[in-house]
CSV table of N, CA and C in Angstrom, one decimal:
chain,number,residue,atom,x,y,z
A,1,MET,N,116.7,62.9,80.8
A,1,MET,CA,117.2,63.1,79.3
A,1,MET,C,118.4,63.8,79.3
A,2,ASP,N,118.6,64.9,80.1
A,2,ASP,CA,119.8,65.7,80.1
A,2,ASP,C,121.0,64.9,80.5
A,3,ASN,N,120.9,64.1,81.5
A,3,ASN,CA,121.9,63.1,82.0
A,3,ASN,C,122.3,62.2,80.8
A,4,MET,N,121.4,61.6,80.1
A,4,MET,CA,121.8,60.7,78.9
A,4,MET,C,122.5,61.5,77.9
A,5,ILE,N,122.2,62.6,77.7
A,5,ILE,CA,122.9,63.5,76.6
A,5,ILE,C,124.3,63.8,77.1
A,6,ARG,N,124.4,64.3,78.3
A,6,ARG,CA,125.7,64.5,78.9
A,6,ARG,C,126.6,63.2,78.8
A,7,PHE,N,126.1,62.1,79.2
A,7,PHE,CA,126.8,60.8,79.2
A,7,PHE,C,127.3,60.5,77.8
A,8,LEU,N,126.3,60.6,76.9
A,8,LEU,CA,126.7,60.3,75.5
A,8,LEU,C,127.8,61.2,74.9
A,9,LEU,N,127.6,62.6,75.2
A,9,LEU,CA,128.6,63.6,74.8
A,9,LEU,C,130.0,63.4,75.5
A,10,SER,N,130.0,63.0,76.7
A,10,SER,CA,131.2,62.7,77.4
A,10,SER,C,131.9,61.5,76.8
A,11,GLY,N,131.1,60.5,76.6
A,11,GLY,CA,131.7,59.2,75.8
A,11,GLY,C,132.3,59.5,74.6
A,12,VAL,N,131.5,60.2,73.7
A,12,VAL,CA,132.0,60.5,72.3
A,12,VAL,C,133.3,61.5,72.4
A,13,THR,N,133.2,62.6,73.3
A,13,THR,CA,134.2,63.5,73.3
A,13,THR,C,135.6,62.9,73.9
A,14,PHE,N,135.3,62.1,74.9
A,14,PHE,CA,136.5,61.4,75.5
A,14,PHE,C,137.1,60.5,74.4
A,15,ALA,N,136.4,59.7,73.7
A,15,ALA,CA,136.9,58.7,72.8
A,15,ALA,C,137.5,59.4,71.7
A,16,VAL,N,137.0,60.5,71.2
A,16,VAL,CA,137.6,61.2,70.1
A,16,VAL,C,139.0,61.8,70.6
A,17,LEU,N,139.0,62.4,71.7
A,17,LEU,CA,140.2,63.1,72.1
A,17,LEU,C,141.3,61.8,72.4
A,18,ASP,N,140.9,60.8,73.0
A,18,ASP,CA,141.7,59.7,73.3
A,18,ASP,C,142.4,59.0,72.0
A,19,PHE,N,141.5,58.9,70.9
A,19,PHE,CA,141.9,58.4,69.8
A,19,PHE,C,143.0,59.5,69.2
A,20,LEU,N,142.8,60.7,69.2
A,20,LEU,CA,143.8,61.6,68.7
A,20,LEU,C,145.2,61.4,69.4
A,21,TRP,N,145.1,61.3,70.7
A,21,TRP,CA,146.2,61.2,71.6
A,21,TRP,C,146.9,59.8,71.4
A,22,LEU,N,146.1,58.7,71.6
A,22,LEU,CA,146.8,57.4,71.4
A,22,LEU,C,147.1,57.0,70.0
A,23,GLY,N,146.2,57.3,69.2
A,23,GLY,CA,146.2,56.9,67.6
A,23,GLY,C,147.2,57.7,66.8
A,24,LEU,N,147.1,59.1,67.0
A,24,LEU,CA,147.9,60.0,66.1
A,24,LEU,C,149.0,60.7,66.8
A,25,LEU,N,148.9,61.1,67.9
A,25,LEU,CA,150.1,61.9,68.6
A,25,LEU,C,151.1,61.1,69.3
A,26,MET,N,150.7,60.2,70.0
A,26,MET,CA,151.6,59.4,70.8
A,26,MET,C,151.6,57.9,70.8
A,27,PRO,N,151.4,57.3,69.6
A,27,PRO,CA,151.4,55.9,69.6
A,27,PRO,C,152.8,55.4,69.7
A,28,ALA,N,153.8,56.0,69.2
A,28,ALA,CA,155.2,55.5,69.3
A,28,ALA,C,155.7,55.6,70.8
A,29,PHE,N,155.3,56.5,71.6
A,29,PHE,CA,155.6,56.8,73.0
A,29,PHE,C,155.0,55.5,73.8
A,30,TYR,N,153.8,55.3,73.5
A,30,TYR,CA,153.1,54.2,74.3
A,30,TYR,C,153.7,52.7,74.0
A,31,ARG,N,153.9,52.7,72.5
A,31,ARG,CA,154.6,51.4,72.1
A,31,ARG,C,156.0,51.2,72.7
A,32,ARG,N,156.8,52.2,72.8
A,32,ARG,CA,158.1,52.1,73.3
A,32,ARG,C,158.1,51.9,74.8
A,33,ASN,N,157.1,52.5,75.5
A,33,ASN,CA,157.2,52.3,76.9
A,33,ASN,C,156.2,51.0,77.4
A,34,LEU,N,155.4,50.6,76.7
A,34,LEU,CA,154.5,49.5,77.0
A,34,LEU,C,154.8,48.1,76.3
A,35,ALA,N,155.6,48.2,75.2
A,35,ALA,CA,155.9,46.9,74.4
A,35,ALA,C,156.2,45.8,75.2
A,36,HIS,N,157.1,46.0,76.2
A,36,HIS,CA,157.6,44.8,77.0
A,36,HIS,C,156.6,44.4,78.1
A,37,LEU,N,155.5,45.1,78.3
A,37,LEU,CA,154.5,44.5,79.2
A,37,LEU,C,153.1,44.4,78.5
A,38,ALA,N,153.0,44.9,77.3
A,38,ALA,CA,151.6,44.8,76.6
A,38,ALA,C,151.3,43.6,75.7
A,39,ARG,N,150.0,43.4,75.5
A,39,ARG,CA,149.7,42.4,74.4
A,39,ARG,C,150.1,43.2,73.0
A,40,MET,N,150.8,42.4,72.2
A,40,MET,CA,151.3,43.2,71.0
A,40,MET,C,150.8,42.2,69.7
A,41,ASP,N,150.7,42.9,68.7
A,41,ASP,CA,150.5,42.3,67.4
A,41,ASP,C,151.6,42.8,66.5
A,42,GLY,N,152.7,42.2,66.3
A,42,GLY,CA,153.7,42.8,65.6
A,42,GLY,C,154.2,44.0,66.2
A,43,GLU,N,154.1,45.2,65.7
A,43,GLU,CA,154.6,46.4,66.1
A,43,GLU,C,153.6,47.2,66.9
A,44,SER,N,152.2,46.6,66.8
A,44,SER,CA,151.1,47.5,67.4
A,44,SER,C,150.6,46.9,68.7
A,45,LEU,N,150.2,47.8,69.5
A,45,LEU,CA,149.5,47.4,70.8
A,45,LEU,C,148.2,46.5,70.2
A,46,ALA,N,147.9,45.5,71.1
A,46,ALA,CA,146.7,44.7,70.7
A,46,ALA,C,146.0,44.3,71.9
A,47,PRO,N,145.3,45.4,72.5
A,47,PRO,CA,144.5,45.1,73.7
A,47,PRO,C,143.4,44.1,73.5
A,48,ILE,N,142.6,43.7,74.5
A,48,ILE,CA,141.5,43.0,74.3
A,48,ILE,C,140.4,44.1,74.0
A,49,TRP,N,140.2,44.5,72.7
A,49,TRP,CA,139.2,45.5,72.5
A,49,TRP,C,138.0,45.6,73.1
A,50,PRO,N,137.1,44.5,73.2
A,50,PRO,CA,135.8,44.7,74.0
A,50,PRO,C,136.0,45.1,75.6
A,51,VAL,N,137.1,44.6,76.1
A,51,VAL,CA,137.5,45.0,77.6
A,51,VAL,C,137.9,46.5,77.5
A,52,ALA,N,138.8,46.8,76.6
A,52,ALA,CA,139.4,48.1,76.6
A,52,ALA,C,138.3,49.3,76.3
A,53,ALA,N,137.1,48.9,75.5
A,53,ALA,CA,136.1,49.7,75.1
A,53,ALA,C,135.2,50.1,76.3
A,54,LEU,N,135.2,49.2,77.4
A,54,LEU,CA,134.4,49.4,78.7
A,54,LEU,C,135.0,50.7,79.5
A,55,VAL,N,136.3,50.9,79.2
A,55,VAL,CA,136.8,52.1,79.9
A,55,VAL,C,136.1,53.4,79.6
A,56,TYR,N,135.6,53.5,78.3
A,56,TYR,CA,135.0,54.9,77.9
A,56,TYR,C,133.7,55.1,78.6
A,57,PRO,N,132.8,54.0,78.6
A,57,PRO,CA,131.5,54.4,79.4
A,57,PRO,C,131.7,54.5,80.8
A,58,VAL,N,132.7,53.9,81.4
A,58,VAL,CA,132.9,54.1,82.8
A,58,VAL,C,133.5,55.6,83.1
A,59,LEU,N,134.5,55.9,82.3
A,59,LEU,CA,134.9,57.3,82.5
A,59,LEU,C,133.8,58.3,82.2
A,60,ALA,N,133.1,58.0,81.1
A,60,ALA,CA,132.1,58.9,80.7
A,60,ALA,C,130.9,59.2,82.0
A,61,LEU,N,130.6,58.0,82.5
A,61,LEU,CA,129.8,58.0,83.6
A,61,LEU,C,130.3,59.0,84.8
A,62,GLY,N,131.6,58.7,85.1
A,62,GLY,CA,132.2,59.5,86.2
A,62,GLY,C,132.2,60.8,85.8
A,63,ILE,N,132.6,61.4,84.7
A,63,ILE,CA,132.7,62.7,84.2
A,63,ILE,C,131.4,63.2,84.3
A,64,THR,N,130.2,62.6,83.9
A,64,THR,CA,129.0,63.0,83.9
A,64,THR,C,128.4,63.3,85.3
A,65,VAL,N,128.6,62.2,86.1
A,65,VAL,CA,127.9,62.2,87.5
A,65,VAL,C,128.7,63.1,88.5
A,66,PHE,N,130.1,62.9,88.4
A,66,PHE,CA,130.8,63.5,89.5
A,66,PHE,C,131.4,65.0,89.1
A,67,VAL,N,131.4,65.3,87.8
A,67,VAL,CA,132.0,66.5,87.3
A,67,VAL,C,130.9,67.5,86.7
A,68,VAL,N,130.4,67.0,85.5
A,68,VAL,CA,129.5,67.9,84.7
A,68,VAL,C,128.3,68.3,85.5
A,69,ASN,N,127.5,67.2,86.1
A,69,ASN,CA,126.3,67.4,86.7
A,69,ASN,C,126.5,68.3,87.9
A,70,ARG,N,127.7,68.4,88.6
A,70,ARG,CA,127.9,69.2,89.8
A,70,ARG,C,128.4,70.6,89.4
A,71,ALA,N,129.1,70.7,88.3
A,71,ALA,CA,129.6,72.1,88.0
A,71,ALA,C,128.6,73.0,87.7
A,72,ARG,N,128.8,74.3,88.2
A,72,ARG,CA,127.9,75.4,87.9
A,72,ARG,C,128.1,76.0,86.6
A,73,THR,N,129.4,76.1,86.1
A,73,THR,CA,130.0,76.8,85.0
A,73,THR,C,130.9,75.8,84.1
A,74,PRO,N,131.1,75.9,82.9
A,74,PRO,CA,132.1,75.2,82.2
A,74,PRO,C,133.5,75.4,82.7
A,75,LEU,N,133.8,76.6,83.2
A,75,LEU,CA,135.1,76.7,83.8
A,75,LEU,C,135.2,75.8,85.2
A,76,GLU,N,134.2,75.7,85.9
A,76,GLU,CA,134.2,74.9,87.1
A,76,GLU,C,134.3,73.4,86.6
A,77,ALA,N,133.6,73.1,85.6
A,77,ALA,CA,133.7,71.7,84.9
A,77,ALA,C,135.1,71.3,84.6
A,78,LEU,N,135.7,72.4,83.9
A,78,LEU,CA,137.3,72.0,83.6
A,78,LEU,C,138.1,71.8,84.8
A,79,ALA,N,137.9,72.6,85.8
A,79,ALA,CA,138.7,72.4,86.9
A,79,ALA,C,138.5,71.0,87.7
A,80,TYR,N,137.1,70.7,87.9
A,80,TYR,CA,136.8,69.5,88.6
A,80,TYR,C,137.1,68.3,87.6
A,81,GLY,N,136.9,68.4,86.4
A,81,GLY,CA,137.3,67.4,85.4
A,81,GLY,C,138.8,67.1,85.5
A,82,ALA,N,139.7,68.3,85.6
A,82,ALA,CA,141.1,68.0,85.6
A,82,ALA,C,141.4,67.3,87.0
A,83,LEU,N,140.7,67.6,88.0
A,83,LEU,CA,140.9,66.8,89.3
A,83,LEU,C,140.5,65.4,89.2
A,84,PHE,N,139.3,65.2,88.6
A,84,PHE,CA,138.8,63.8,88.2
A,84,PHE,C,139.9,63.0,87.4
A,85,GLY,N,140.5,63.6,86.5
A,85,GLY,CA,141.5,63.0,85.7
A,85,GLY,C,142.8,62.7,86.6
A,86,LEU,N,143.1,63.5,87.4
A,86,LEU,CA,144.3,63.4,88.3
A,86,LEU,C,144.0,62.2,89.1
A,87,VAL,N,142.9,62.1,89.8
A,87,VAL,CA,142.5,61.0,90.6
A,87,VAL,C,142.4,59.6,89.8
A,88,SER,N,141.8,59.7,88.9
A,88,SER,CA,141.5,58.3,88.0
A,88,SER,C,142.8,57.9,87.5
A,89,TYR,N,143.4,58.8,86.7
A,89,TYR,CA,144.7,58.2,86.0
A,89,TYR,C,145.8,58.1,87.0
A,90,GLY,N,145.8,59.0,88.1
A,90,GLY,CA,146.8,58.8,89.3
A,90,GLY,C,146.6,57.4,89.7
A,91,LEU,N,145.5,57.0,90.1
A,91,LEU,CA,145.2,55.7,90.9
A,91,LEU,C,145.7,54.6,89.9
A,92,TYR,N,145.4,54.6,88.6
A,92,TYR,CA,145.9,53.6,87.7
A,92,TYR,C,147.3,53.6,87.6
A,93,ASP,N,148.0,54.8,87.2
A,93,ASP,CA,149.4,54.8,86.9
A,93,ASP,C,150.2,54.6,88.1
A,94,LEU,N,149.9,55.1,89.2
A,94,LEU,CA,150.7,54.9,90.5
A,94,LEU,C,150.6,53.5,90.9
A,95,THR,N,149.4,52.9,90.8
A,95,THR,CA,149.4,51.5,91.2
A,95,THR,C,150.2,50.7,90.3
A,96,ASN,N,150.2,50.9,89.0
A,96,ASN,CA,151.0,50.1,88.1
A,96,ASN,C,152.6,50.4,88.4
A,97,HIS,N,152.8,51.6,88.6
A,97,HIS,CA,154.2,52.0,88.9
A,97,HIS,C,154.6,51.3,90.2
A,98,ALA,N,153.8,51.2,91.2
A,98,ALA,CA,154.1,50.6,92.4
A,98,ALA,C,154.2,49.1,92.4
A,99,THR,N,153.5,48.5,91.5
A,99,THR,CA,153.3,47.0,91.6
A,99,THR,C,153.9,46.2,90.3
A,100,LEU,N,154.1,46.8,89.3
A,100,LEU,CA,154.7,46.1,88.1
A,100,LEU,C,156.1,46.5,87.9
A,101,ARG,N,156.9,45.4,87.8
A,101,ARG,CA,158.3,45.4,87.8
A,101,ARG,C,159.0,46.5,86.9
A,102,ASP,N,158.4,46.5,85.6
A,102,ASP,CA,159.0,47.3,84.7
A,102,ASP,C,158.2,48.4,84.1
A,103,TRP,N,157.3,49.0,85.0
A,103,TRP,CA,156.4,50.0,84.5
A,103,TRP,C,157.3,51.3,84.6
A,104,PRO,N,157.4,52.1,83.3
A,104,PRO,CA,158.3,53.2,83.3
A,104,PRO,C,157.9,54.5,84.1
A,105,ALA,N,158.8,55.2,84.8
A,105,ALA,CA,158.2,56.4,85.5
A,105,ALA,C,157.8,57.3,84.6
A,106,VAL,N,158.5,57.5,83.4
A,106,VAL,CA,157.9,58.6,82.4
A,106,VAL,C,156.6,58.3,82.0
A,107,LEU,N,156.2,57.0,81.9
A,107,LEU,CA,154.9,56.7,81.5
A,107,LEU,C,153.8,57.1,82.5
A,108,THR,N,154.1,57.0,83.8
A,108,THR,CA,153.4,57.3,84.9
A,108,THR,C,153.1,58.8,84.8
A,109,MET,N,154.1,59.6,84.6
A,109,MET,CA,154.1,61.1,84.6
A,109,MET,C,153.3,61.5,83.4
A,110,VAL,N,153.6,61.1,82.2
A,110,VAL,CA,152.9,61.4,81.0
A,110,VAL,C,151.4,61.0,81.1
A,111,ASP,N,151.1,59.9,81.4
A,111,ASP,CA,149.7,59.3,81.4
A,111,ASP,C,148.9,60.1,82.4
A,112,ILE,N,149.5,60.4,83.6
A,112,ILE,CA,148.7,61.2,84.5
A,112,ILE,C,148.4,62.5,84.0
A,113,MET,N,149.4,63.1,83.4
A,113,MET,CA,149.2,64.5,82.8
A,113,MET,C,148.1,64.5,81.6
A,114,TRP,N,148.1,63.3,80.9
A,114,TRP,CA,147.1,63.2,79.9
A,114,TRP,C,145.7,63.0,80.5
A,115,GLY,N,145.6,62.3,81.6
A,115,GLY,CA,144.4,62.2,82.4
A,115,GLY,C,143.8,63.5,82.9
A,116,VAL,N,144.6,64.3,83.3
A,116,VAL,CA,144.3,65.7,83.7
A,116,VAL,C,143.7,66.5,82.5
A,117,VAL,N,144.4,66.4,81.4
A,117,VAL,CA,143.9,67.1,80.2
A,117,VAL,C,142.7,66.6,79.6
A,118,ILE,N,142.6,65.3,79.4
A,118,ILE,CA,141.5,64.8,78.8
A,118,ILE,C,140.2,64.8,79.6
A,119,CYS,N,140.3,64.5,80.8
A,119,CYS,CA,139.1,64.7,81.5
A,119,CYS,C,138.6,66.2,81.8
A,120,GLY,N,139.6,67.0,82.0
A,120,GLY,CA,139.2,68.5,82.0
A,120,GLY,C,138.7,69.0,80.8
A,121,ALA,N,139.3,68.6,79.7
A,121,ALA,CA,138.6,69.1,78.3
A,121,ALA,C,137.4,68.5,78.1
A,122,THR,N,137.2,67.2,78.4
A,122,THR,CA,135.9,66.6,78.2
A,122,THR,C,134.9,67.3,79.0
A,123,ALA,N,135.1,67.5,80.3
A,123,ALA,CA,134.1,68.1,81.0
A,123,ALA,C,133.8,69.6,80.6
A,124,TRP,N,134.8,70.3,80.2
A,124,TRP,CA,134.6,71.6,79.8
A,124,TRP,C,133.8,71.6,78.5
A,125,ILE,N,134.1,70.7,77.7
A,125,ILE,CA,133.3,70.7,76.3
A,125,ILE,C,131.7,70.2,76.6
A,126,VAL,N,131.6,69.2,77.3
A,126,VAL,CA,130.3,68.9,77.7
A,126,VAL,C,129.6,70.0,78.3
A,127,ALA,N,130.2,70.7,79.4
A,127,ALA,CA,129.4,71.6,80.2
A,127,ALA,C,129.2,72.8,79.2
A,128,SER,N,130.1,73.1,78.4
A,128,SER,CA,129.9,74.3,77.4
A,128,SER,C,128.7,74.1,76.5
A,129,LEU,N,128.5,72.8,76.1
A,129,LEU,CA,127.4,72.4,75.1
A,129,LEU,C,126.0,72.3,75.8
A,130,THR,N,126.1,71.9,77.0
A,130,THR,CA,124.8,71.5,77.7
A,130,THR,C,124.3,72.4,78.9
A,131,LYS,N,125.1,73.5,79.3
A,131,LYS,CA,124.7,74.3,80.5
A,131,LYS,C,124.2,75.6,79.9
C-alpha cells in the first residue's frame, strides 16, 4: 500500500508542477521553440493527449521505485530525484538535439534544468509526506 500511495503522490505532484511550468509559466517559451516541430492547433501546442498523459505514470513509477523508495531522508530523495531528472530529461533532450534538424539548443538546456527541478521537487515532496 505504501508504494501505491507514493506512486499516486508522485503522479499528482509531478502533474501539478508540470502544469504550472508548461501551462502558466513557460507556454510562450515552448511554443516559440517547438512550434516549427510540434503538432499545433492555431497558436497552441496540440499533442496527442492520451499518449502525452502516459508520460506521467511512467515518470511517477521511476521516481517512486528508483528514488523515493531508496532514499533514507527527504533530502536524499531531493538529490536522487534531481539526478533522476538529469538522466531522464537529459536522455530525451540530448537525443532530440542530436537527431532532429531544428531542435533548439536553448530548449535542451532549459528542459534538462526543468527535469532536474521537477523530479527533485517531486521526490522531496513525496518523501517528506511519506517517510
